[in-house]
Short mmCIF file of C-alpha atoms in Angstrom, two decimals:
data_model
loop_
_atom_site.label_atom_id
_atom_site.label_comp_id
_atom_site.label_asym_id
_atom_site.label_seq_id
_atom_site.Cartn_x
_atom_site.Cartn_y
_atom_site.Cartn_z
CA UNK A 17 89.50 83.50 106.06
CA UNK A 18 86.42 85.66 106.04
CA UNK A 19 86.99 89.40 105.92
CA UNK A 20 84.71 91.95 107.53
CA UNK A 21 84.91 95.37 105.97
CA UNK A 22 84.30 98.22 108.38
CA UNK A 23 83.15 101.77 107.72
CA UNK A 24 86.12 104.11 107.59
CA UNK A 25 84.77 106.34 110.39
CA UNK A 26 84.61 103.30 112.72
CA UNK A 27 88.37 102.74 112.51
CA UNK A 28 90.62 104.04 115.25
CA UNK A 29 93.35 106.46 114.23
CA UNK A 30 95.88 103.65 114.58
CA UNK A 31 93.82 101.28 112.39
CA UNK A 32 93.38 103.95 109.71
CA UNK A 33 97.13 104.69 109.81
CA UNK A 34 97.87 101.03 108.99
CA UNK A 35 95.70 101.35 105.86
CA UNK A 36 97.33 104.63 104.86
CA UNK A 37 100.82 103.24 105.41
CA UNK A 38 100.07 100.19 103.27
CA UNK A 39 98.67 102.41 100.50
CA UNK A 40 101.87 104.48 100.60
CA UNK A 41 103.87 101.27 100.19
CA UNK A 42 101.72 100.47 97.14
CA UNK A 43 102.35 103.96 95.76
CA UNK A 44 106.10 104.17 96.42
CA UNK A 45 107.19 100.59 95.63
CA UNK A 46 107.65 99.30 92.10
CA UNK A 47 106.02 96.04 91.07
CA UNK A 48 109.12 93.84 91.00
CA UNK A 49 110.44 95.03 94.37
CA UNK A 50 106.96 94.80 95.91
CA UNK A 51 106.36 91.27 94.68
CA UNK A 52 109.81 90.19 95.83
CA UNK A 53 109.10 91.52 99.32
CA UNK A 54 105.33 90.92 99.74
CA UNK A 55 104.58 88.13 97.27
CA UNK A 56 102.71 87.86 93.98
CA UNK A 57 99.54 89.44 95.39
CA UNK A 58 101.33 92.79 95.64
CA UNK A 59 100.28 95.35 93.04
CA UNK A 60 101.28 98.98 92.85
CA UNK A 61 98.77 101.78 93.40
CA UNK A 62 99.40 102.95 89.84
CA UNK A 63 98.57 99.44 88.57
CA UNK A 64 95.01 99.97 89.79
CA UNK A 65 94.80 103.49 88.39
CA UNK A 66 95.95 102.19 85.01
CA UNK A 67 93.70 99.12 85.07
CA UNK A 68 90.66 101.31 85.77
CA UNK A 69 91.64 103.87 83.13
CA UNK A 70 92.20 101.22 80.45
CA UNK A 71 88.76 99.72 81.09
CA UNK A 72 87.13 103.16 81.09
CA UNK A 73 88.87 104.28 77.89
CA UNK A 74 88.51 101.08 75.90
CA UNK A 75 88.26 101.67 72.14
CA UNK A 76 84.89 99.86 72.17
CA UNK A 77 83.61 102.34 74.75
CA UNK A 78 83.71 102.51 78.52
CA UNK A 79 83.72 98.89 79.71
CA UNK A 80 83.54 99.63 83.43
CA UNK A 81 80.95 102.37 83.97
CA UNK A 82 78.26 102.29 81.31
CA UNK A 83 77.58 98.59 81.07
CA UNK A 84 76.31 95.62 83.03
CA UNK A 85 79.87 95.18 84.29
CA UNK A 86 79.76 98.27 86.54
CA UNK A 87 79.16 96.44 89.82
CA UNK A 88 81.19 93.31 89.13
CA UNK A 89 84.06 95.19 87.47
CA UNK A 90 84.47 97.55 90.40
CA UNK A 91 83.99 94.74 92.93
CA UNK A 92 86.78 92.76 91.26
CA UNK A 93 89.07 95.81 91.27
CA UNK A 94 88.36 96.51 94.95
CA UNK A 95 88.97 92.86 95.86
CA UNK A 96 92.29 92.84 94.01
CA UNK A 97 93.22 96.11 95.77
CA UNK A 98 92.29 94.61 99.14
CA UNK A 99 94.37 91.48 98.48
CA UNK A 100 97.37 93.66 97.64
CA UNK A 101 96.87 95.75 100.78
CA UNK A 102 96.69 92.60 102.93
CA UNK A 103 99.86 91.24 101.33
CA UNK A 104 101.62 94.27 102.79
CA UNK A 105 99.92 94.17 106.20
CA UNK A 106 97.52 91.35 107.02
CA UNK A 107 96.66 93.00 110.35
CA UNK A 108 94.49 95.48 108.41
CA UNK A 109 92.00 92.62 108.12
CA UNK A 110 89.95 94.10 105.28
CA UNK A 111 89.73 97.20 103.13
CA UNK A 112 87.46 99.72 104.87
CA UNK A 113 84.57 101.29 103.00
CA UNK A 114 83.22 104.84 103.07
CA UNK A 115 79.51 105.30 103.71
CA UNK A 116 78.95 108.59 101.90
CA UNK A 117 75.58 109.27 103.54
CA UNK A 118 76.97 109.60 107.07
CA UNK A 119 78.82 112.86 106.63
CA UNK A 120 82.19 114.01 105.46
CA UNK A 121 85.22 111.85 106.16
CA UNK A 122 87.37 114.90 105.47
CA UNK A 123 86.24 117.02 108.43
#
């Protein structure tokens, strides 16, 4: 089904809490337990950290930031992250985004 990503500041507190809770599941659950419970789309939070770091520290040079692959590489990583999040809680609907020009999300 089609996903509609919403700006993080447009989420209710309850909607944002669902995202946070799913991210904590990704952080605290190991890969084998997560895939057993949530299916093969589950990936750990650290999986994404490592995948990004490996691409950025490739022996041939940064393969994810200083090349034509910047947009597509990050889009693929975000999509894979979103799919993992939705495996945990499909009611989230889509990974929210942060529009950095609208002010601080931390205040």
